Short mmCIF file of C-alpha atoms in Angstrom, two decimals:
data_model
loop_
_atom_site.label_atom_id
_atom_site.label_comp_id
_atom_site.label_asym_id
_atom_site.label_seq_id
_atom_site.Cartn_x
_atom_site.Cartn_y
_atom_site.Cartn_z
CA UNK A 1 -0.04 0.03 0.05
CA UNK A 2 1.30 3.50 -0.80
CA UNK A 3 0.44 6.82 0.89
CA UNK A 4 -0.54 8.53 -2.42
CA UNK A 5 -4.15 7.10 -2.81
CA UNK A 6 -6.61 9.82 -1.54
CA UNK A 7 -10.32 9.90 -1.06
CA UNK A 8 -12.40 12.72 0.50
CA UNK A 9 -14.44 12.11 3.50
CA UNK A 10 -18.30 11.88 3.32
CA UNK A 11 -20.26 14.58 5.11
CA UNK A 12 -21.03 12.63 8.33
CA UNK A 13 -17.46 11.35 8.38
CA UNK A 14 -16.36 14.95 8.19
CA UNK A 15 -18.68 15.71 11.21
CA UNK A 16 -17.21 12.83 13.22
CA UNK A 17 -13.47 13.97 12.66
CA UNK A 18 -14.02 17.02 14.95
CA UNK A 19 -12.47 16.15 18.38
CA UNK A 20 -15.56 17.15 20.26
CA UNK A 21 -17.62 14.80 18.20
CA UNK A 22 -15.14 11.98 18.64
CA UNK A 23 -17.45 9.09 18.22
CA UNK A 24 -16.37 5.47 18.12
CA UNK A 25 -18.45 2.44 17.29
CA UNK A 26 -17.85 -0.68 19.25
CA UNK A 27 -18.71 -4.24 18.27
CA UNK A 28 -18.85 -6.82 21.18
CA UNK A 29 -18.70 -10.43 19.62
CA UNK A 30 -19.35 -13.45 21.95
CA UNK A 31 -17.82 -16.81 20.72
CA UNK A 32 -18.59 -20.43 21.67
CA UNK A 33 -14.94 -21.42 22.06
CA UNK A 34 -11.56 -20.05 23.06
CA UNK A 35 -9.74 -17.65 20.53
CA UNK A 36 -6.37 -18.43 19.22
CA UNK A 37 -5.01 -14.80 18.83
CA UNK A 38 -2.17 -15.79 16.24
CA UNK A 39 -4.93 -17.28 14.05
CA UNK A 40 -7.05 -14.19 14.28
CA UNK A 41 -4.22 -11.89 13.45
CA UNK A 42 -3.33 -13.96 10.37
CA UNK A 43 -7.09 -13.83 9.16
CA UNK A 44 -7.51 -10.20 9.87
CA UNK A 45 -4.55 -9.32 7.55
CA UNK A 46 -6.34 -11.02 4.60
CA UNK A 47 -9.91 -9.68 5.33
CA UNK A 48 -10.63 -6.57 7.54
CA UNK A 49 -7.24 -4.96 6.83
CA UNK A 50 -7.72 -5.23 3.04
CA UNK A 51 -10.58 -2.67 3.43
CA UNK A 52 -9.45 0.80 2.46
CA UNK A 53 -10.85 2.35 5.61
CA UNK A 54 -8.73 0.10 7.78
CA UNK A 55 -5.67 0.89 6.08
CA UNK A 56 -5.95 4.68 5.73
CA UNK A 57 -5.07 7.75 7.70
CA UNK A 58 -7.04 11.08 7.96
CA UNK A 59 -4.78 13.86 6.63
CA UNK A 60 -5.64 17.51 6.10
CA UNK A 61 -4.96 18.58 2.53
CA UNK A 62 -2.72 21.75 2.48
CA UNK A 63 -4.38 23.03 -0.62
CA UNK A 64 -8.00 23.18 0.35
CA UNK A 65 -7.83 22.43 4.18
CA UNK A 66 -10.23 19.46 3.81
CA UNK A 67 -9.69 16.09 5.48
CA UNK A 68 -8.90 13.13 3.23
CA UNK A 69 -8.32 9.48 3.52
CA UNK A 70 -4.67 8.53 2.52
CA UNK A 71 -3.61 4.74 2.15
CA UNK A 72 -0.66 3.78 4.36
CA UNK A 73 0.91 0.50 5.52
CA UNK A 74 -0.61 -1.27 8.58
CA UNK A 75 1.16 -3.46 11.32
CA UNK A 76 -1.34 -5.75 12.67
CA UNK A 77 0.50 -5.91 16.01
CA UNK A 78 -0.34 -2.19 16.62
CA UNK A 79 -3.96 -2.78 16.35
CA UNK A 80 -4.65 -6.21 18.08
CA UNK A 81 -4.54 -6.20 21.75
CA UNK A 82 -4.60 -9.48 23.88
CA UNK A 83 -4.63 -8.43 27.54
CA UNK A 84 -3.32 -10.70 30.23
CA UNK A 85 -6.25 -11.65 32.43
CA UNK A 86 -5.77 -12.31 36.20
CA UNK A 87 -7.49 -15.50 36.94
CA UNK A 88 -8.20 -13.96 40.49
CA UNK A 89 -9.66 -10.65 39.19
CA UNK A 90 -12.00 -10.20 42.12
CA UNK A 91 -14.87 -9.50 39.92
CA UNK A 92 -17.45 -11.66 38.10
CA UNK A 93 -16.30 -12.10 34.46
CA UNK A 94 -19.28 -10.08 33.20
CA UNK A 95 -18.48 -7.15 35.46
CA UNK A 96 -14.79 -7.41 34.40
CA UNK A 97 -15.99 -7.34 30.77
CA UNK A 98 -18.06 -4.09 31.51
CA UNK A 99 -15.30 -2.42 33.44
CA UNK A 100 -12.76 -3.23 30.52
CA UNK A 101 -15.21 -1.76 28.02
CA UNK A 102 -15.84 1.30 30.13
CA UNK A 103 -12.11 1.84 30.43
CA UNK A 104 -11.90 1.72 26.60
CA UNK A 105 -14.59 4.46 26.27
CA UNK A 106 -12.31 6.63 28.42
CA UNK A 107 -9.70 6.65 25.63
CA UNK A 108 -9.08 7.83 22.01
CA UNK A 109 -7.38 6.06 19.15
CA UNK A 110 -3.95 7.26 17.99
CA UNK A 111 -4.43 9.43 14.80
CA UNK A 112 -1.08 8.58 13.49
CA UNK A 113 -2.40 5.12 12.69
CA UNK A 114 -5.68 3.81 11.10
CA UNK A 115 -8.49 4.36 13.54
CA UNK A 116 -9.35 1.01 14.91
CA UNK A 117 -8.26 -1.70 17.28
CA UNK A 118 -9.16 -5.15 18.15
CA UNK A 119 -9.26 -6.59 21.53
CA UNK A 120 -9.22 -10.35 22.23
CA UNK A 121 -10.38 -11.64 25.57
CA UNK A 122 -10.37 -15.32 26.37
CA UNK A 123 -12.89 -14.57 29.23
CA UNK A 124 -15.75 -17.06 29.99
CA UNK A 125 -19.11 -15.21 30.64
CA UNK A 126 -22.67 -16.36 30.91
CA UNK A 127 -23.24 -15.77 27.24
CA UNK A 128 -19.75 -16.89 25.67
CA UNK A 129 -16.60 -18.74 26.08
CA UNK A 130 -14.63 -15.75 24.72
CA UNK A 131 -15.23 -12.10 23.71
CA UNK A 132 -13.72 -9.84 20.99
CA UNK A 133 -14.18 -6.09 20.93
CA UNK A 134 -13.78 -4.19 17.71
CA UNK A 135 -13.46 -0.44 18.15
CA UNK A 136 -13.39 1.95 15.18
CA UNK A 137 -13.74 5.67 14.76
CA UNK A 138 -17.21 6.57 13.46
CA UNK A 139 -15.52 8.53 10.56
CA UNK A 140 -14.62 5.11 9.12
CA UNK A 141 -18.34 4.11 8.60
CA UNK A 142 -21.66 3.72 10.22
CA UNK A 143 -22.78 0.70 12.38
CA UNK A 144 -24.67 -0.70 9.36
CA UNK A 145 -21.61 -0.82 7.18
CA UNK A 146 -19.27 -2.04 10.17
CA UNK A 147 -21.63 -5.02 10.69
CA UNK A 148 -21.93 -5.87 7.02
CA UNK A 149 -18.01 -5.76 6.85
CA UNK A 150 -17.60 -8.14 9.73
CA UNK A 151 -20.26 -10.47 8.34
CA UNK A 152 -18.66 -10.56 4.91
CA UNK A 153 -15.85 -12.59 6.58
CA UNK A 154 -18.26 -15.19 8.36
CA UNK A 155 -20.01 -18.17 7.05
CA UNK A 156 -22.93 -20.36 8.23
CA UNK A 157 -22.10 -22.93 10.74
CA UNK A 158 -24.22 -25.62 8.99
CA UNK A 159 -22.55 -24.95 5.64
CA UNK A 160 -18.97 -23.49 5.74
CA UNK A 161 -19.26 -22.51 2.04
CA UNK A 162 -22.33 -20.31 2.40
CA UNK A 163 -22.69 -16.64 3.42
CA UNK A 164 -24.98 -15.84 6.34
CA UNK A 165 -28.81 -15.57 5.65
CA UNK A 166 -30.86 -12.39 6.48
CA UNK A 167 -34.52 -11.75 6.93
CA UNK A 168 -36.48 -11.20 3.86
CA UNK A 169 -38.46 -8.04 3.59
CA UNK A 170 -41.89 -8.68 2.09
CA UNK A 171 -43.16 -5.64 0.21
CA UNK A 172 -45.16 -7.36 -2.75
CA UNK A 173 -48.41 -7.52 -0.69
CA UNK A 174 -48.20 -3.81 0.27
CA UNK A 175 -47.64 -2.86 -3.35
CA UNK A 176 -50.61 -4.85 -4.60
CA UNK A 177 -52.87 -3.29 -2.01
CA UNK A 178 -51.80 0.20 -3.12
CA UNK A 179 -52.44 -0.57 -6.90
CA UNK A 180 -55.94 -1.71 -5.95
CA UNK A 181 -56.91 1.60 -4.26
CA UNK A 182 -59.13 4.08 -6.03
CA UNK A 183 -57.88 7.31 -7.73
CA UNK A 184 -58.72 9.51 -4.78
CA UNK A 185 -57.26 7.17 -2.28
CA UNK A 186 -53.95 7.24 -4.00
CA UNK A 187 -54.10 11.06 -4.19
CA UNK A 188 -54.63 11.18 -0.40
CA UNK A 189 -51.59 8.77 0.18
CA UNK A 190 -49.39 11.10 -1.95
CA UNK A 191 -50.85 14.34 -0.21
CA UNK A 192 -50.11 12.70 3.16
CA UNK A 193 -46.65 11.58 2.15
CA UNK A 194 -45.58 15.08 1.36
CA UNK A 195 -47.49 16.63 4.08
CA UNK A 196 -45.61 14.29 6.63
CA UNK A 197 -42.30 15.19 4.98
CA UNK A 198 -42.93 18.96 5.11
CA UNK A 199 -43.94 18.87 8.88
CA UNK A 200 -41.01 16.50 9.71
CA UNK A 201 -38.49 19.05 8.00
CA UNK A 202 -39.96 21.99 9.73
CA UNK A 203 -39.45 19.98 13.03
CA UNK A 204 -35.89 18.98 12.08
CA UNK A 205 -34.92 22.65 11.40
CA UNK A 206 -36.56 23.75 14.73
CA UNK A 207 -34.61 20.94 16.60
CA UNK A 208 -31.41 22.01 15.26
CA UNK A 209 -31.84 25.50 16.48
CA UNK A 210 -34.31 25.59 19.52
CA UNK A 211 -36.69 22.76 19.92
CA UNK A 212 -35.63 20.37 22.64
CA UNK A 213 -37.16 17.39 24.56
CA UNK A 214 -38.60 17.58 27.96
CA UNK A 215 -35.92 17.61 30.59
CA UNK A 216 -36.08 14.30 32.47
CA UNK A 217 -33.94 12.35 35.02
CA UNK A 218 -32.30 10.42 32.17
CA UNK A 219 -31.11 13.63 30.27
CA UNK A 220 -28.03 15.33 31.11
CA UNK A 221 -27.36 18.71 29.92
CA UNK A 222 -23.65 18.52 30.78
CA UNK A 223 -23.03 15.65 28.95
CA UNK A 224 -20.57 16.36 25.97
CA UNK A 225 -19.52 12.96 24.78
CA UNK A 226 -16.04 12.93 26.01
CA UNK A 227 -16.54 11.06 29.33
CA UNK A 228 -16.23 7.46 29.93
CA UNK A 229 -19.54 5.46 29.32
CA UNK A 230 -20.85 2.39 31.07
CA UNK A 231 -21.84 -0.03 28.35
CA UNK A 232 -24.02 -2.96 29.40
CA UNK A 233 -25.81 -5.62 27.34
CA UNK A 234 -28.52 -8.22 27.82
CA UNK A 235 -29.58 -10.93 25.54
CA UNK A 236 -33.34 -11.69 24.97
CA UNK A 237 -35.17 -14.24 23.00
CA UNK A 238 -36.00 -13.02 19.49
CA UNK A 239 -38.76 -15.59 19.39
CA UNK A 240 -40.70 -13.52 22.04
CA UNK A 241 -40.53 -10.37 19.88
CA UNK A 242 -41.73 -12.35 16.98
CA UNK A 243 -44.47 -13.79 18.98
CA UNK A 244 -45.89 -10.34 19.59
CA UNK A 245 -45.13 -9.25 16.07
CA UNK A 246 -47.31 -12.06 14.65
CA UNK A 247 -50.06 -11.70 17.44
CA UNK A 248 -50.55 -7.97 16.64
CA UNK A 249 -49.79 -8.01 12.95
CA UNK A 250 -46.96 -5.51 13.44
CA UNK A 251 -43.27 -5.47 12.69
CA UNK A 252 -40.15 -6.20 14.79
CA UNK A 253 -39.38 -2.47 14.80
CA UNK A 254 -42.89 -1.70 16.04
CA UNK A 255 -42.71 -4.24 18.90
CA UNK A 256 -39.15 -2.91 20.01
CA UNK A 257 -40.47 0.54 20.19
CA UNK A 258 -43.41 -0.59 22.04
CA UNK A 259 -41.37 -2.31 24.63
CA UNK A 260 -38.95 0.76 24.87
CA UNK A 261 -41.86 2.90 25.56
CA UNK A 262 -43.17 0.70 28.21
CA UNK A 263 -39.82 0.24 29.83
CA UNK A 264 -38.86 3.80 29.83
CA UNK A 265 -42.17 4.56 31.38
CA UNK A 266 -41.61 2.14 34.29
CA UNK A 267 -38.11 3.43 34.78
CA UNK A 268 -38.95 7.16 34.78
CA UNK A 269 -42.00 6.60 37.00
CA UNK A 270 -39.79 4.92 39.54
CA UNK A 271 -37.41 7.87 39.49
CA UNK A 272 -40.16 10.56 39.92
CA UNK A 273 -41.34 8.95 42.98
CA UNK A 274 -42.00 5.74 45.02
CA UNK A 275 -45.13 4.08 43.46
CA UNK A 276 -44.42 0.37 42.60
CA UNK A 277 -48.10 -0.23 41.80
CA UNK A 278 -48.56 2.59 39.37
CA UNK A 279 -51.69 2.47 37.25
CA UNK A 280 -52.82 4.65 34.26
CA UNK A 281 -54.85 6.89 36.63
CA UNK A 282 -52.32 6.84 39.53
CA UNK A 283 -48.63 7.31 38.74
CA UNK A 284 -45.77 9.74 39.02
CA UNK A 285 -45.15 10.62 35.58
CA UNK A 286 -45.46 14.35 34.41
CA UNK A 287 -48.18 14.93 31.85
CA UNK A 288 -47.27 15.38 28.13
CA UNK A 289 -43.56 14.54 28.27
CA UNK A 290 -41.91 15.27 25.02
CA UNK A 291 -39.48 12.52 24.53
CA UNK A 292 -37.99 11.51 21.23
CA UNK A 293 -35.39 8.99 19.98
CA UNK A 294 -33.06 10.05 17.19
CA UNK A 295 -32.79 7.10 14.80
CA UNK A 296 -30.05 6.79 12.18
CA UNK A 297 -31.44 5.33 8.87
CA UNK A 298 -29.09 4.03 6.05
CA UNK A 299 -29.97 5.77 2.82
CA UNK A 300 -28.35 3.25 0.54
CA UNK A 301 -28.76 0.22 2.26
CA UNK A 302 -31.80 -2.34 2.98
CA UNK A 303 -32.00 -5.83 3.87
CA UNK A 304 -31.31 -6.84 0.38
CA UNK A 305 -28.42 -4.36 -0.03
CA UNK A 306 -26.99 -5.79 3.23
CA UNK A 307 -27.26 -9.33 1.97
CA UNK A 308 -25.57 -8.24 -1.49
CA UNK A 309 -22.85 -6.51 0.30
CA UNK A 310 -22.00 -9.26 2.58
CA UNK A 311 -21.87 -11.73 -0.28
CA UNK A 312 -20.01 -9.40 -2.54
CA UNK A 313 -17.36 -8.55 0.24
CA UNK A 314 -17.83 -4.91 -0.59
CA UNK A 315 -15.90 -2.10 0.82
CA UNK A 316 -17.16 -0.49 4.05
CA UNK A 317 -19.62 2.32 3.40
CA UNK A 318 -19.01 6.01 4.20
CA UNK A 319 -21.79 7.19 6.66
CA UNK A 320 -24.38 7.65 4.23
CA UNK A 321 -27.46 8.00 6.49
CA UNK A 322 -29.99 10.43 7.73
CA UNK A 323 -31.87 10.76 10.99
CA UNK A 324 -35.68 10.22 11.75
CA UNK A 325 -37.02 11.41 15.17
CA UNK A 326 -39.50 8.87 16.78
CA UNK A 327 -41.78 10.30 19.38
CA UNK A 328 -41.82 7.82 22.42
CA UNK A 329 -45.17 7.98 24.46
CA UNK A 330 -44.06 7.98 28.05
CA UNK A 331 -47.14 6.98 30.16
CA UNK A 332 -48.26 4.17 32.47
CA UNK A 333 -50.94 1.94 30.46
CA UNK A 334 -53.08 -0.55 32.09
CA UNK A 335 -53.46 -2.37 28.79
CA UNK A 336 -49.89 -3.33 27.75
CA UNK A 337 -50.95 -3.65 24.11
CA UNK A 338 -51.59 0.30 24.07
CA UNK A 339 -47.91 0.65 23.74
CA UNK A 340 -48.05 -1.56 20.66
CA UNK A 341 -50.76 0.48 19.15
CA UNK A 342 -49.03 3.83 19.78
CA UNK A 343 -45.72 2.60 18.47
CA UNK A 344 -47.23 1.19 15.28
CA UNK A 345 -49.01 4.53 14.60
CA UNK A 346 -45.69 6.48 15.09
CA UNK A 347 -43.74 4.10 12.93
CA UNK A 348 -46.28 3.93 10.12
CA UNK A 349 -46.26 7.75 9.87
CA UNK A 350 -42.46 7.86 9.68
CA UNK A 351 -42.28 5.32 6.79
CA UNK A 352 -44.49 7.86 4.85
CA UNK A 353 -42.01 10.77 5.03
CA UNK A 354 -38.71 12.03 3.45
CA UNK A 355 -37.36 13.04 6.89
CA UNK A 356 -34.23 10.81 6.66
CA UNK A 357 -33.19 12.11 3.08
CA UNK A 358 -34.03 15.63 4.18
CA UNK A 359 -31.59 15.64 7.19
CA UNK A 360 -28.96 14.24 4.93
CA UNK A 361 -29.60 17.07 2.47
CA UNK A 362 -29.52 19.72 5.37
CA UNK A 363 -26.06 18.24 6.41
CA UNK A 364 -24.71 18.73 2.99
CA UNK A 365 -26.05 22.36 2.66
CA UNK A 366 -24.48 23.14 6.04
CA UNK A 367 -21.03 21.71 4.83
CA UNK A 368 -21.50 23.68 1.64
CA UNK A 369 -21.85 27.05 3.34
CA UNK A 370 -19.92 26.54 6.80
CA UNK A 371 -17.50 23.75 6.01
CA UNK A 372 -16.81 21.24 8.76
CA UNK A 373 -18.08 23.50 11.38
CA UNK A 374 -21.55 23.06 9.91
CA UNK A 375 -21.17 19.28 9.93
CA UNK A 376 -20.06 19.36 13.68
CA UNK A 377 -22.97 21.56 14.52
CA UNK A 378 -25.65 18.95 13.26
CA UNK A 379 -23.68 16.15 14.62
CA UNK A 380 -23.82 17.85 18.00
CA UNK A 381 -27.31 19.18 17.92
CA UNK A 382 -29.19 16.08 16.94
CA UNK A 383 -28.36 14.04 19.85
CA UNK A 384 -28.22 17.00 22.41
CA UNK A 385 -31.79 18.24 21.53
CA UNK A 386 -33.38 14.77 21.80
CA UNK A 387 -33.64 12.27 24.67
CA UNK A 388 -31.87 9.21 23.38
CA UNK A 389 -30.15 7.61 20.34
CA UNK A 390 -31.68 4.35 19.06
CA UNK A 391 -30.80 1.84 16.53
CA UNK A 392 -31.91 -1.69 15.45
CA UNK A 393 -29.90 -3.65 13.04
CA UNK A 394 -30.95 -6.98 11.42
CA UNK A 395 -28.59 -9.86 11.68
CA UNK A 396 -28.08 -13.36 10.30
CA UNK A 397 -31.16 -15.73 10.78
CA UNK A 398 -28.72 -18.72 11.28
CA UNK A 399 -25.63 -19.59 13.45
CA UNK A 400 -22.46 -18.34 11.89
CA UNK A 401 -18.67 -18.61 12.43
CA UNK A 402 -16.06 -16.07 12.18
CA UNK A 403 -12.71 -17.53 11.25
CA UNK A 404 -13.96 -20.87 12.23
CA UNK A 405 -15.21 -19.77 15.64
CA UNK A 406 -18.96 -20.16 16.13
CA UNK A 407 -20.55 -16.74 17.27
CA UNK A 408 -22.68 -16.70 20.36
CA UNK A 409 -23.88 -13.13 20.17
CA UNK A 410 -23.50 -9.79 18.40
CA UNK A 411 -23.87 -6.63 20.43
CA UNK A 412 -22.72 -3.10 18.88
CA UNK A 413 -22.97 0.26 20.26
CA UNK A 414 -21.22 3.63 20.20
CA UNK A 415 -19.70 6.01 22.54
CA UNK A 416 -18.69 9.72 22.34
CA UNK A 417 -22.03 11.30 21.33
CA UNK A 418 -23.34 14.12 23.57
CA UNK A 419 -26.28 12.02 24.81
CA UNK A 420 -26.79 10.42 28.10
CA UNK A 421 -28.55 7.29 26.79
CA UNK A 422 -27.90 5.42 23.54
CA UNK A 423 -29.55 2.10 22.82
CA UNK A 424 -28.94 -0.45 20.05
CA UNK A 425 -30.73 -3.64 19.34
CA UNK A 426 -29.03 -6.34 17.40
CA UNK A 427 -30.71 -9.48 16.16
CA UNK A 428 -28.79 -12.76 15.51
CA UNK A 429 -30.29 -16.20 14.90
CA UNK A 430 -32.93 -16.72 17.61
CA UNK A 431 -31.48 -13.94 19.89
CA UNK A 432 -32.00 -10.08 20.39
CA UNK A 433 -29.25 -8.12 22.06
CA UNK A 434 -30.06 -4.95 23.77
CA UNK A 435 -26.82 -2.74 24.41
CA UNK A 436 -27.15 0.42 26.53
CA UNK A 437 -24.27 3.03 26.37
CA UNK A 438 -24.90 5.48 29.07
CA UNK A 439 -23.53 8.44 31.03
CA UNK A 440 -23.57 7.18 34.69
CA UNK A 441 -24.13 10.68 36.02
CA UNK A 442 -27.58 10.52 34.44
CA UNK A 443 -28.29 6.84 34.48
CA UNK A 444 -26.46 5.22 37.41
CA UNK A 445 -28.24 1.87 37.15
CA UNK A 446 -28.44 0.83 33.44
CA UNK A 447 -29.03 -2.78 34.46
CA UNK A 448 -32.37 -1.76 35.85
CA UNK A 449 -33.41 -0.34 32.68
CA UNK A 450 -32.58 -3.70 30.95
CA UNK A 451 -34.57 -5.43 33.66
CA UNK A 452 -37.41 -3.17 32.88
CA UNK A 453 -37.31 -3.77 29.36
CA UNK A 454 -37.34 -7.57 30.01
CA UNK A 455 -40.42 -7.24 32.33
CA UNK A 456 -42.13 -4.96 29.89
CA UNK A 457 -41.62 -7.46 27.10
CA UNK A 458 -43.12 -10.23 29.26
CA UNK A 459 -46.17 -8.09 30.05
CA UNK A 460 -46.73 -7.25 26.39
CA UNK A 461 -46.24 -10.81 25.29
CA UNK A 462 -48.67 -12.18 28.01
CA UNK A 463 -51.15 -9.64 26.74
CA UNK A 464 -50.90 -10.52 23.28
CA UNK A 465 -51.35 -14.24 24.06
CA UNK A 466 -54.34 -13.40 26.25
CA UNK A 467 -55.95 -11.39 23.54
CA UNK A 468 -55.38 -14.16 20.95
CA UNK A 469 -56.82 -16.80 23.27
CA UNK A 470 -59.92 -14.64 24.10
CA UNK A 471 -60.71 -14.22 20.47
CA UNK A 472 -59.81 -17.72 19.54
CA UNK A 473 -56.94 -16.29 17.24
CA UNK A 474 -53.96 -18.14 16.32
CA UNK A 475 -50.36 -16.76 17.03
CA UNK A 476 -48.03 -17.90 14.26
#
């Protein structure tokens, strides 16, 4: 590799270059057996390190002052860390792993080298026999691209020659329904689509300049992203989420949003006062809380594109995404299925809008007129004006292996954004990982929030089963 190959940074990559926006993506991978570090290093040299992003430096051009990628040579020993683990560490393996990741979040990568590192921990936890942690600067690419890049080096456990399988997205029935609509109904759909887009663009601009979510105990106005984070994860059954999805005729995203609303409502109700038997009429929550989740949406990738990218071993993307603001209904509901109904209504509306594309366009305009300062402004404002960052990534539907090591779970997240709460969901086989990246000064007990999510999912699942039984309906 030479140092003469140059490539400009994408708009979002430019935003993440700024030191105050030093955002990092972390992928926690659990394996079903112990790892041979030498074997992993050899394979990394022929897979991950062949990607231009993993063998490039960020260099400022002397002519125009813009930051560009320049290819360079890479020494794998500089990027793969194998810590010596003390067998008498005094902590449970899971607690040790959490502390290790938390300490990582307090450090930055050396900008004189490609911005990534790989940590191998032969540490047995409740969920895996060993764990790997891949950390990359967000300027290299978004989480969707990172996961697709990782999966391009994997294969099915059942068929070592086959690439991973992914969920299929069925749109044919929806298109057929729309084609059967009357002329006036189609006109109404078109009007609603552009009306929603106009309203969302206005709200996006207002959010950038003055509109903020309600202040709650889980927001932290002093959080600027540079402090260490507490990163915790919990593994749930994906089958439980699919059961609710099938019983309520919704989507996995709808169910996740519904359970998130229920769990945040339980968590906040507890923080606002001591009322363990809260009801819809008697609880501690303030009325009309304005709480939103900022959700990054990949603009050039869908499930089919993800599958194609994995099979073609394509290069890592360049942060081509926009943002969508999902309103979260924070309230105690006697009927748990009310959370599903409100989540579905909110998600259906966002599907009929150009909000994500509009946010990416506004970013490009800010860079055109104000340069990298404009990009940094937007990267800072979106998380600081909303309550949380939220992401859900689809994963393989069958068990896979990386370099011959069967994977137990996949848990990606980020740190460095000026937000007290970031939540990621990652499906894999029959599991769903929820990953929380929190500022402990605002959320000192993130495990409780995970527990609230688990209990809320159970309540919604039980309610969905009861409704199906009462109506003699079948749950697929």
